[in-house]
Amino acid sequence: MSDQPAPPWRTRARSRPAPRQPLSQQAVVDAALALVNREGLGALSMRRVAQELGTGPASLYAHVSGKEELLELLVDRASADIVVPAPDPTRWAEQIREVAWAAYRVYATHTNLALASLATIPTGPNALRVTEGMLEILLAGGVPPQRAAWFLDRLFLYIAGDAYEGALYAEKARAAGQDPKTWWANLHRQLRAYYQGLPASTYPRILGHLDELMEGGGDERFGFGLDLLIDGLAAKAPAGSEGRPAG
């Protein structure tokens, strides 16, 4: 190509925009996940996702039936990051604890999906893989099938509920224009000052155990509740099944 400039009276060639990425279900879910992570679950709609992709809402329905299916796909996408080990009957409680922590960290990363998961029954391949793997671990450890099934239901409700609470706090921090760590430190300080101002004659136990009531962060409290759930299940498992492992 010649380096000689074109005469000024000639029409310059217009630069062409890069070709649009072909629409697919994966592209729709990716755009929806980016939107939710950036603006929260309340911003999710087929129209907004279409805007993210630079297209019209009608074109999305060839890949996703609607917002409800999109939410299911988003929850399933998050479940893809949860690793479930092969069952070891001698370590079933520890293995369940490890998977629960992995799920908790996934929802901590995608906090806005916690609310969606509360009303989503696992039907996608990733969510089913996690459910199947955890059920296999529990049954291999000697946990009766009905107790194993109900335990998984309660466990994921606990994980999602804890993560959703974190999402609500994050929204409050965002509304206040602060990062979550700073916002929570300020709230913690204000709460302590408020409780310390309560009349001791009316609330002697709250004031007498204020340090214990306010001790521990989200991870510590989640771990405490997780231990209660697993220890309770182990106590109801047949004799010879593993209880809570050391450490």
PDB file of C-alpha atoms in Angstrom:
ATOM      1  CA  MET A   1       0.000   0.000   0.000  1.00  0.00           C
ATOM      2  CA  SER A   2       1.344   3.453  -0.944  1.00  0.00           C
ATOM      3  CA  ASP A   3       2.222   5.925   1.818  1.00  0.00           C
ATOM      4  CA  GLN A   4       1.213   8.800  -0.425  1.00  0.00           C
ATOM      5  CA  PRO A   5      -1.729  10.726   1.068  1.00  0.00           C
ATOM      6  CA  ALA A   6      -4.954  10.922  -0.882  1.00  0.00           C
ATOM      7  CA  PRO A   7      -5.937  14.281  -2.384  1.00  0.00           C
ATOM      8  CA  PRO A   8      -8.064  16.329   0.037  1.00  0.00           C
ATOM      9  CA  TRP A   9     -11.094  16.335  -2.280  1.00  0.00           C
ATOM     10  CA  ARG A  10     -11.446  12.585  -2.164  1.00  0.00           C
ATOM     11  CA  THR A  11     -13.842  10.971   0.283  1.00  0.00           C
ATOM     12  CA  ARG A  12     -11.959   9.199   2.999  1.00  0.00           C
ATOM     13  CA  ALA A  13     -12.811   5.591   3.650  1.00  0.00           C
ATOM     14  CA  ARG A  14     -14.853   5.171   6.791  1.00  0.00           C
ATOM     15  CA  SER A  15     -13.588   2.811   9.423  1.00  0.00           C
ATOM     16  CA  ARG A  16     -15.862  -0.171   9.814  1.00  0.00           C
ATOM     17  CA  PRO A  17     -16.920  -1.311  13.303  1.00  0.00           C
ATOM     18  CA  ALA A  18     -15.648  -4.650  14.445  1.00  0.00           C
ATOM     19  CA  PRO A  19     -18.071  -7.441  13.596  1.00  0.00           C
ATOM     20  CA  ARG A  20     -20.526  -8.139  16.379  1.00  0.00           C
ATOM     21  CA  GLN A  21     -19.984 -11.349  18.326  1.00  0.00           C
ATOM     22  CA  PRO A  22     -22.572 -13.944  17.250  1.00  0.00           C
ATOM     23  CA  LEU A  23     -25.306 -14.357  19.827  1.00  0.00           C
ATOM     24  CA  SER A  24     -25.383 -17.574  21.803  1.00  0.00           C
ATOM     25  CA  GLN A  25     -26.726 -18.715  25.149  1.00  0.00           C
ATOM     26  CA  GLN A  26     -23.231 -18.432  26.597  1.00  0.00           C
ATOM     27  CA  ALA A  27     -22.874 -14.848  25.338  1.00  0.00           C
ATOM     28  CA  VAL A  28     -26.252 -13.933  26.865  1.00  0.00           C
ATOM     29  CA  VAL A  29     -25.315 -15.468  30.233  1.00  0.00           C
ATOM     30  CA  ASP A  30     -21.893 -13.776  30.189  1.00  0.00           C
ATOM     31  CA  ALA A  31     -23.497 -10.387  29.550  1.00  0.00           C
ATOM     32  CA  ALA A  32     -26.102 -10.957  32.242  1.00  0.00           C
ATOM     33  CA  LEU A  33     -23.455 -11.989  34.780  1.00  0.00           C
ATOM     34  CA  ALA A  34     -21.381  -8.884  34.037  1.00  0.00           C
ATOM     35  CA  LEU A  35     -24.488  -6.716  34.460  1.00  0.00           C
ATOM     36  CA  VAL A  36     -25.484  -8.336  37.765  1.00  0.00           C
ATOM     37  CA  ASN A  37     -21.965  -8.121  39.194  1.00  0.00           C
ATOM     38  CA  ARG A  38     -21.755  -4.454  38.248  1.00  0.00           C
ATOM     39  CA  GLU A  39     -25.238  -3.156  39.106  1.00  0.00           C
ATOM     40  CA  GLY A  40     -26.944  -5.818  41.214  1.00  0.00           C
ATOM     41  CA  LEU A  41     -29.758  -8.278  40.613  1.00  0.00           C
ATOM     42  CA  GLY A  42     -32.361  -5.521  40.433  1.00  0.00           C
ATOM     43  CA  ALA A  43     -30.832  -4.264  37.191  1.00  0.00           C
ATOM     44  CA  LEU A  44     -31.329  -7.582  35.424  1.00  0.00           C
ATOM     45  CA  SER A  45     -33.841  -7.615  32.586  1.00  0.00           C
ATOM     46  CA  MET A  46     -33.884  -8.945  29.062  1.00  0.00           C
ATOM     47  CA  ARG A  47     -33.817  -5.372  27.789  1.00  0.00           C
ATOM     48  CA  ARG A  48     -30.714  -4.462  29.788  1.00  0.00           C
ATOM     49  CA  VAL A  49     -28.904  -7.637  28.747  1.00  0.00           C
ATOM     50  CA  ALA A  50     -29.751  -6.866  25.133  1.00  0.00           C
ATOM     51  CA  GLN A  51     -28.226  -3.406  25.572  1.00  0.00           C
ATOM     52  CA  GLU A  52     -25.079  -5.020  26.949  1.00  0.00           C
ATOM     53  CA  LEU A  53     -24.841  -7.073  23.768  1.00  0.00           C
ATOM     54  CA  GLY A  54     -25.749  -4.208  21.459  1.00  0.00           C
ATOM     55  CA  THR A  55     -28.881  -5.859  20.140  1.00  0.00           C
ATOM     56  CA  GLY A  56     -32.638  -5.871  20.639  1.00  0.00           C
ATOM     57  CA  PRO A  57     -34.448  -7.880  23.340  1.00  0.00           C
ATOM     58  CA  ALA A  58     -36.278  -9.986  20.768  1.00  0.00           C
ATOM     59  CA  SER A  59     -33.023 -11.522  19.543  1.00  0.00           C
ATOM     60  CA  LEU A  60     -32.291 -12.917  23.027  1.00  0.00           C
ATOM     61  CA  TYR A  61     -35.377 -15.124  23.068  1.00  0.00           C
ATOM     62  CA  ALA A  62     -33.866 -17.441  20.490  1.00  0.00           C
ATOM     63  CA  HIS A  63     -31.362 -18.479  23.192  1.00  0.00           C
ATOM     64  CA  VAL A  64     -33.145 -17.841  26.535  1.00  0.00           C
ATOM     65  CA  SER A  65     -36.884 -18.151  27.138  1.00  0.00           C
ATOM     66  CA  GLY A  66     -36.981 -15.249  29.585  1.00  0.00           C
ATOM     67  CA  LYS A  67     -35.679 -13.759  32.816  1.00  0.00           C
ATOM     68  CA  GLU A  68     -36.590 -16.817  34.901  1.00  0.00           C
ATOM     69  CA  GLU A  69     -34.510 -19.155  32.748  1.00  0.00           C
ATOM     70  CA  LEU A  70     -31.728 -16.578  32.658  1.00  0.00           C
ATOM     71  CA  LEU A  71     -31.589 -16.581  36.471  1.00  0.00           C
ATOM     72  CA  GLU A  72     -31.366 -20.378  36.484  1.00  0.00           C
ATOM     73  CA  LEU A  73     -28.524 -20.241  33.978  1.00  0.00           C
ATOM     74  CA  LEU A  74     -26.695 -17.628  36.059  1.00  0.00           C
ATOM     75  CA  VAL A  75     -26.904 -19.737  39.217  1.00  0.00           C
ATOM     76  CA  ASP A  76     -25.737 -22.767  37.266  1.00  0.00           C
ATOM     77  CA  ARG A  77     -22.813 -20.783  35.857  1.00  0.00           C
ATOM     78  CA  ALA A  78     -21.708 -19.916  39.396  1.00  0.00           C
ATOM     79  CA  SER A  79     -21.936 -23.580  40.381  1.00  0.00           C
ATOM     80  CA  ALA A  80     -19.348 -24.436  37.727  1.00  0.00           C
ATOM     81  CA  ASP A  81     -16.629 -23.152  40.073  1.00  0.00           C
ATOM     82  CA  ILE A  82     -17.559 -25.548  42.909  1.00  0.00           C
ATOM     83  CA  VAL A  83     -15.282 -28.590  43.034  1.00  0.00           C
ATOM     84  CA  VAL A  84     -16.672 -31.797  44.553  1.00  0.00           C
ATOM     85  CA  PRO A  85     -14.111 -34.499  45.457  1.00  0.00           C
ATOM     86  CA  ALA A  86     -14.541 -38.226  45.023  1.00  0.00           C
ATOM     87  CA  PRO A  87     -16.196 -39.619  48.166  1.00  0.00           C
ATOM     88  CA  ASP A  88     -14.042 -40.841  51.031  1.00  0.00           C
ATOM     89  CA  PRO A  89     -16.295 -42.527  53.619  1.00  0.00           C
ATOM     90  CA  THR A  90     -13.743 -41.935  56.373  1.00  0.00           C
ATOM     91  CA  ARG A  91     -13.798 -38.153  55.727  1.00  0.00           C
ATOM     92  CA  TRP A  92     -17.373 -37.499  54.644  1.00  0.00           C
ATOM     93  CA  ALA A  93     -18.016 -34.681  57.141  1.00  0.00           C
ATOM     94  CA  GLU A  94     -14.764 -32.933  56.277  1.00  0.00           C
ATOM     95  CA  GLN A  95     -15.476 -33.285  52.550  1.00  0.00           C
ATOM     96  CA  ILE A  96     -18.957 -31.804  52.913  1.00  0.00           C
ATOM     97  CA  ARG A  97     -17.444 -28.958  54.899  1.00  0.00           C
ATOM     98  CA  GLU A  98     -14.901 -28.303  52.110  1.00  0.00           C
ATOM     99  CA  VAL A  99     -17.575 -28.208  49.403  1.00  0.00           C
ATOM    100  CA  ALA A 100     -19.771 -25.937  51.527  1.00  0.00           C
ATOM    101  CA  TRP A 101     -16.896 -23.489  51.944  1.00  0.00           C
ATOM    102  CA  ALA A 102     -16.276 -23.585  48.194  1.00  0.00           C
ATOM    103  CA  ALA A 103     -19.936 -22.774  47.535  1.00  0.00           C
ATOM    104  CA  TYR A 104     -19.837 -20.006  50.124  1.00  0.00           C
ATOM    105  CA  ARG A 105     -16.823 -18.414  48.414  1.00  0.00           C
ATOM    106  CA  VAL A 106     -18.531 -18.617  45.013  1.00  0.00           C
ATOM    107  CA  TYR A 107     -21.567 -16.770  46.349  1.00  0.00           C
ATOM    108  CA  ALA A 108     -19.293 -14.306  48.131  1.00  0.00           C
ATOM    109  CA  THR A 109     -17.828 -13.504  44.714  1.00  0.00           C
ATOM    110  CA  HIS A 110     -21.237 -13.303  43.032  1.00  0.00           C
ATOM    111  CA  THR A 111     -23.265 -12.086  45.999  1.00  0.00           C
ATOM    112  CA  ASN A 112     -26.210 -10.931  43.926  1.00  0.00           C
ATOM    113  CA  LEU A 113     -26.838 -14.468  42.715  1.00  0.00           C
ATOM    114  CA  ALA A 114     -27.489 -15.647  46.263  1.00  0.00           C
ATOM    115  CA  LEU A 115     -31.020 -14.238  46.161  1.00  0.00           C
ATOM    116  CA  ALA A 116     -31.694 -15.929  42.817  1.00  0.00           C
ATOM    117  CA  SER A 117     -30.479 -19.249  44.183  1.00  0.00           C
ATOM    118  CA  LEU A 118     -32.974 -19.117  47.070  1.00  0.00           C
ATOM    119  CA  ALA A 119     -35.831 -19.710  44.653  1.00  0.00           C
ATOM    120  CA  THR A 120     -33.991 -21.904  42.148  1.00  0.00           C
ATOM    121  CA  ILE A 121     -34.196 -25.692  42.224  1.00  0.00           C
ATOM    122  CA  PRO A 122     -31.012 -27.200  40.734  1.00  0.00           C
ATOM    123  CA  THR A 123     -31.708 -28.298  37.168  1.00  0.00           C
ATOM    124  CA  GLY A 124     -28.613 -27.181  35.249  1.00  0.00           C
ATOM    125  CA  PRO A 125     -25.652 -29.487  34.637  1.00  0.00           C
ATOM    126  CA  ASN A 126     -23.311 -27.729  37.065  1.00  0.00           C
ATOM    127  CA  ALA A 127     -25.810 -27.482  39.929  1.00  0.00           C
ATOM    128  CA  LEU A 128     -26.842 -31.105  39.391  1.00  0.00           C
ATOM    129  CA  ARG A 129     -23.199 -32.172  39.400  1.00  0.00           C
ATOM    130  CA  VAL A 130     -22.660 -30.530  42.790  1.00  0.00           C
ATOM    131  CA  THR A 131     -25.861 -32.030  44.220  1.00  0.00           C
ATOM    132  CA  GLU A 132     -25.035 -35.495  42.890  1.00  0.00           C
ATOM    133  CA  GLY A 133     -21.478 -35.335  44.227  1.00  0.00           C
ATOM    134  CA  MET A 134     -22.465 -34.164  47.693  1.00  0.00           C
ATOM    135  CA  LEU A 135     -25.233 -36.735  47.929  1.00  0.00           C
ATOM    136  CA  GLU A 136     -22.730 -39.416  46.965  1.00  0.00           C
ATOM    137  CA  ILE A 137     -20.372 -38.269  49.735  1.00  0.00           C
ATOM    138  CA  LEU A 138     -23.131 -38.323  52.350  1.00  0.00           C
ATOM    139  CA  LEU A 139     -24.446 -41.744  51.356  1.00  0.00           C
ATOM    140  CA  ALA A 140     -20.925 -43.203  51.231  1.00  0.00           C
ATOM    141  CA  GLY A 141     -20.428 -41.927  54.782  1.00  0.00           C
ATOM    142  CA  GLY A 142     -23.444 -43.831  56.019  1.00  0.00           C
ATOM    143  CA  VAL A 143     -25.912 -40.939  56.273  1.00  0.00           C
ATOM    144  CA  PRO A 144     -29.476 -42.252  55.707  1.00  0.00           C
ATOM    145  CA  PRO A 145     -30.894 -41.110  52.317  1.00  0.00           C
ATOM    146  CA  GLN A 146     -33.767 -39.004  53.691  1.00  0.00           C
ATOM    147  CA  ARG A 147     -31.526 -37.188  56.151  1.00  0.00           C
ATOM    148  CA  ALA A 148     -28.911 -36.661  53.441  1.00  0.00           C
ATOM    149  CA  ALA A 149     -31.499 -35.177  51.074  1.00  0.00           C
ATOM    150  CA  TRP A 150     -32.999 -32.816  53.641  1.00  0.00           C
ATOM    151  CA  PHE A 151     -29.561 -31.847  54.920  1.00  0.00           C
ATOM    152  CA  LEU A 152     -28.492 -30.688  51.447  1.00  0.00           C
ATOM    153  CA  ASP A 153     -31.660 -28.610  51.156  1.00  0.00           C
ATOM    154  CA  ARG A 154     -31.010 -26.918  54.518  1.00  0.00           C
ATOM    155  CA  LEU A 155     -27.287 -26.541  53.835  1.00  0.00           C
ATOM    156  CA  PHE A 156     -27.713 -24.629  50.577  1.00  0.00           C
ATOM    157  CA  LEU A 157     -30.453 -22.509  52.118  1.00  0.00           C
ATOM    158  CA  TYR A 158     -27.988 -21.574  54.870  1.00  0.00           C
ATOM    159  CA  ILE A 159     -25.181 -20.810  52.371  1.00  0.00           C
ATOM    160  CA  ALA A 160     -27.406 -18.710  50.115  1.00  0.00           C
ATOM    161  CA  GLY A 161     -29.018 -16.883  53.042  1.00  0.00           C
ATOM    162  CA  ASP A 162     -25.660 -15.967  54.529  1.00  0.00           C
ATOM    163  CA  ALA A 163     -24.356 -14.788  51.163  1.00  0.00           C
ATOM    164  CA  TYR A 164     -27.529 -12.803  50.500  1.00  0.00           C
ATOM    165  CA  GLU A 165     -27.131 -10.979  53.796  1.00  0.00           C
ATOM    166  CA  GLY A 166     -23.638 -10.059  52.639  1.00  0.00           C
ATOM    167  CA  ALA A 167     -25.101  -8.770  49.369  1.00  0.00           C
ATOM    168  CA  LEU A 168     -27.527  -6.534  51.268  1.00  0.00           C
ATOM    169  CA  TYR A 169     -24.701  -5.061  53.328  1.00  0.00           C
ATOM    170  CA  ALA A 170     -22.694  -4.495  50.143  1.00  0.00           C
ATOM    171  CA  GLU A 171     -25.656  -2.622  48.615  1.00  0.00           C
ATOM    172  CA  LYS A 172     -25.876  -0.405  51.696  1.00  0.00           C
ATOM    173  CA  ALA A 173     -22.159   0.319  51.484  1.00  0.00           C
ATOM    174  CA  ARG A 174     -22.489   1.182  47.800  1.00  0.00           C
ATOM    175  CA  ALA A 175     -25.400   3.515  48.528  1.00  0.00           C
ATOM    176  CA  ALA A 176     -23.266   5.242  51.171  1.00  0.00           C
ATOM    177  CA  GLY A 177     -20.393   5.639  48.702  1.00  0.00           C
ATOM    178  CA  GLN A 178     -18.013   3.516  50.805  1.00  0.00           C
ATOM    179  CA  ASP A 179     -16.185   0.277  50.305  1.00  0.00           C
ATOM    180  CA  PRO A 180     -17.801  -2.579  52.297  1.00  0.00           C
ATOM    181  CA  LYS A 181     -14.909  -2.926  54.749  1.00  0.00           C
ATOM    182  CA  THR A 182     -14.978   0.761  55.711  1.00  0.00           C
ATOM    183  CA  TRP A 183     -18.774   0.831  55.875  1.00  0.00           C
ATOM    184  CA  TRP A 184     -18.929  -2.211  58.113  1.00  0.00           C
ATOM    185  CA  ALA A 185     -16.217  -0.854  60.456  1.00  0.00           C
ATOM    186  CA  ASN A 186     -18.205   2.366  60.849  1.00  0.00           C
ATOM    187  CA  LEU A 187     -21.445   0.472  61.485  1.00  0.00           C
ATOM    188  CA  HIS A 188     -19.732  -1.795  64.010  1.00  0.00           C
ATOM    189  CA  ARG A 189     -18.448   1.237  65.905  1.00  0.00           C
ATOM    190  CA  GLN A 190     -21.863   2.930  65.872  1.00  0.00           C
ATOM    191  CA  LEU A 191     -23.634  -0.229  67.027  1.00  0.00           C
ATOM    192  CA  ARG A 192     -21.260  -0.690  69.948  1.00  0.00           C
ATOM    193  CA  ALA A 193     -21.752   2.911  71.036  1.00  0.00           C
ATOM    194  CA  TYR A 194     -25.534   2.517  70.782  1.00  0.00           C
ATOM    195  CA  TYR A 195     -25.634  -0.710  72.788  1.00  0.00           C
ATOM    196  CA  GLN A 196     -23.348   0.729  75.454  1.00  0.00           C
ATOM    197  CA  GLY A 197     -25.874   3.534  75.920  1.00  0.00           C
ATOM    198  CA  LEU A 198     -28.725   1.140  76.688  1.00  0.00           C
ATOM    199  CA  PRO A 199     -30.009   1.051  80.303  1.00  0.00           C
ATOM    200  CA  ALA A 200     -28.187  -1.729  82.156  1.00  0.00           C
ATOM    201  CA  SER A 201     -31.195  -2.467  84.339  1.00  0.00           C
ATOM    202  CA  THR A 202     -33.280  -3.365  81.260  1.00  0.00           C
ATOM    203  CA  TYR A 203     -30.647  -5.164  79.169  1.00  0.00           C
ATOM    204  CA  PRO A 204     -28.140  -6.621  81.653  1.00  0.00           C
ATOM    205  CA  ARG A 205     -27.301  -9.686  79.555  1.00  0.00           C
ATOM    206  CA  ILE A 206     -26.787  -7.758  76.299  1.00  0.00           C
ATOM    207  CA  LEU A 207     -24.484  -5.285  78.023  1.00  0.00           C
ATOM    208  CA  GLY A 208     -22.764  -7.984  80.064  1.00  0.00           C
ATOM    209  CA  HIS A 209     -21.921  -9.997  76.938  1.00  0.00           C
ATOM    210  CA  LEU A 210     -21.547  -7.239  74.374  1.00  0.00           C
ATOM    211  CA  ASP A 211     -18.023  -8.345  73.417  1.00  0.00           C
ATOM    212  CA  GLU A 212     -19.244 -11.882  72.675  1.00  0.00           C
ATOM    213  CA  LEU A 213     -22.260 -10.630  70.723  1.00  0.00           C
ATOM    214  CA  MET A 214     -20.115  -8.454  68.471  1.00  0.00           C
ATOM    215  CA  GLU A 215     -17.125 -10.778  68.153  1.00  0.00           C
ATOM    216  CA  GLY A 216     -16.293 -12.467  64.849  1.00  0.00           C
ATOM    217  CA  GLY A 217     -16.583 -11.587  61.189  1.00  0.00           C
ATOM    218  CA  GLY A 218     -18.680 -13.139  58.457  1.00  0.00           C
ATOM    219  CA  ASP A 219     -16.342 -16.064  57.777  1.00  0.00           C
ATOM    220  CA  GLU A 220     -16.056 -16.990  61.457  1.00  0.00           C
ATOM    221  CA  ARG A 221     -19.806 -16.904  61.965  1.00  0.00           C
ATOM    222  CA  PHE A 222     -20.446 -18.864  58.786  1.00  0.00           C
ATOM    223  CA  GLY A 223     -17.970 -21.519  59.880  1.00  0.00           C
ATOM    224  CA  PHE A 224     -19.647 -21.771  63.287  1.00  0.00           C
ATOM    225  CA  GLY A 225     -23.065 -22.319  61.737  1.00  0.00           C
ATOM    226  CA  LEU A 226     -21.667 -24.807  59.231  1.00  0.00           C
ATOM    227  CA  ASP A 227     -20.132 -26.841  62.050  1.00  0.00           C
ATOM    228  CA  LEU A 228     -23.478 -26.891  63.854  1.00  0.00           C
ATOM    229  CA  LEU A 229     -25.227 -28.274  60.775  1.00  0.00           C
ATOM    230  CA  ILE A 230     -22.632 -30.952  60.032  1.00  0.00           C
ATOM    231  CA  ASP A 231     -22.136 -31.950  63.669  1.00  0.00           C
ATOM    232  CA  GLY A 232     -25.896 -32.278  64.069  1.00  0.00           C
ATOM    233  CA  LEU A 233     -26.098 -34.534  61.027  1.00  0.00           C
ATOM    234  CA  ALA A 234     -23.164 -36.618  62.226  1.00  0.00           C
ATOM    235  CA  ALA A 235     -24.872 -37.095  65.598  1.00  0.00           C
ATOM    236  CA  LYS A 236     -27.872 -38.581  63.809  1.00  0.00           C
ATOM    237  CA  ALA A 237     -25.812 -40.805  61.499  1.00  0.00           C
ATOM    238  CA  PRO A 238     -25.525 -44.538  62.261  1.00  0.00           C
ATOM    239  CA  ALA A 239     -22.924 -45.680  64.781  1.00  0.00           C
ATOM    240  CA  GLY A 240     -19.502 -45.906  63.214  1.00  0.00           C
ATOM    241  CA  SER A 241     -19.979 -42.962  60.862  1.00  0.00           C
ATOM    242  CA  GLU A 242     -17.531 -40.167  61.158  1.00  0.00           C
ATOM    243  CA  GLY A 243     -18.337 -37.199  63.357  1.00  0.00           C
ATOM    244  CA  ARG A 244     -16.691 -33.821  63.174  1.00  0.00           C
ATOM    245  CA  PRO A 245     -13.024 -34.235  62.189  1.00  0.00           C
ATOM    246  CA  ALA A 246     -10.314 -32.666  64.252  1.00  0.00           C
ATOM    247  CA  GLY A 247      -9.203 -29.271  63.075  1.00  0.00           C
TER     248      GLY A 247
END
